[in-house]
Amino acid sequence: RNMSEACSPMQLFMIQSSSDVMNHHDQAYEVVSAFNGLTIYPMNLIRERGDKARYDAGDDGQRCEHVGFHLSLHKPMYVNPKWSMNLKPSKPGGPTGFKAIKTLVTAIIGRPNVMVAIVIGNCLFFYIMVYACWMIATGLKLIVSLQNW
C-alpha cells in the first residue's frame, strides 16, 4: 500500500518500458498514479469538484495522499514523455555525494534504536543462512563419503 513498488526490479523494468518511446510513440500515455514527477491539474477541475477534491489516505490510512487526491478528481492522468524524470538504475533519485553521506550519517546517529534492530536482524539472518548452508554441505559431504566407502 504505502510502499514504493518501483523498488522492485520488475516494477522498475515496467516503468522503464512504459517510458520507452517505442511503446508510447512520443504521445502522452495514461497512468493510475505518477509518483516522482510533476502533476499539473486544471484549476477549473479542482473548483468543479469542490470539497470532494481532497487529499485522502484511504479507508485504512495506508494510501499515499496524492493518489487519493487524484482519484477524487475522477479524471484520467497522463504522463507527458517530453518531460524526463531520469528514472534510471545508473542515475537514481535522491541525494548523492556529500549530501547522501550526511543523510546516511544522520539516519544512523539520529535513530540508534532502528539501526540496532536492523543490525541484529541482519546478523541473525546471516547466521541462520550460514548455519543452514553449512549443515547442507556437511550432509552432502557425508552422503558422498558413504557412497565412496
Phi, psi and omega in degrees: 000283185265045181237156177274106180287348179289354178286337179282141181301323181292318179296319178299319177300317181294322178295314179299319181296316181291336178276354182286132182300336179292335181271323183251357175053039177063024177249153177298141180232148185282141176225162177276320179211150182225078179285157179067041179208209181226132177240129177248117178257137175294133181300325180296329177294316179295319179293322179298321181284339176057230182291344180284339177276099183208157174290140186213128180268013178082173182296326182259005178071017185249005181262141176299137187297328181292331177292316178299320179297314180298316180297329181290343181276341179057040177226149178291152178246140181234150174258130176270112184293349179284346177262108183279131178257359178052048179266087181229142176301328181279347180223071184289161175284172178097178184289151176227167176063222183299323180296322178294318179296316179298318179296318179295314179297318178298320180294321182286312182286322184286342182226066184296325181294323178292317181295322178297316179297319180294314181296314179297317178299315179295317179298316179298315180299312182292325176298313180298317180295314180296317179297317179297315179296320178299316181293321178296315180296320178296318179295317178295320179297320179295317179298315180297318181292327178289325179290327180278350183281000000 
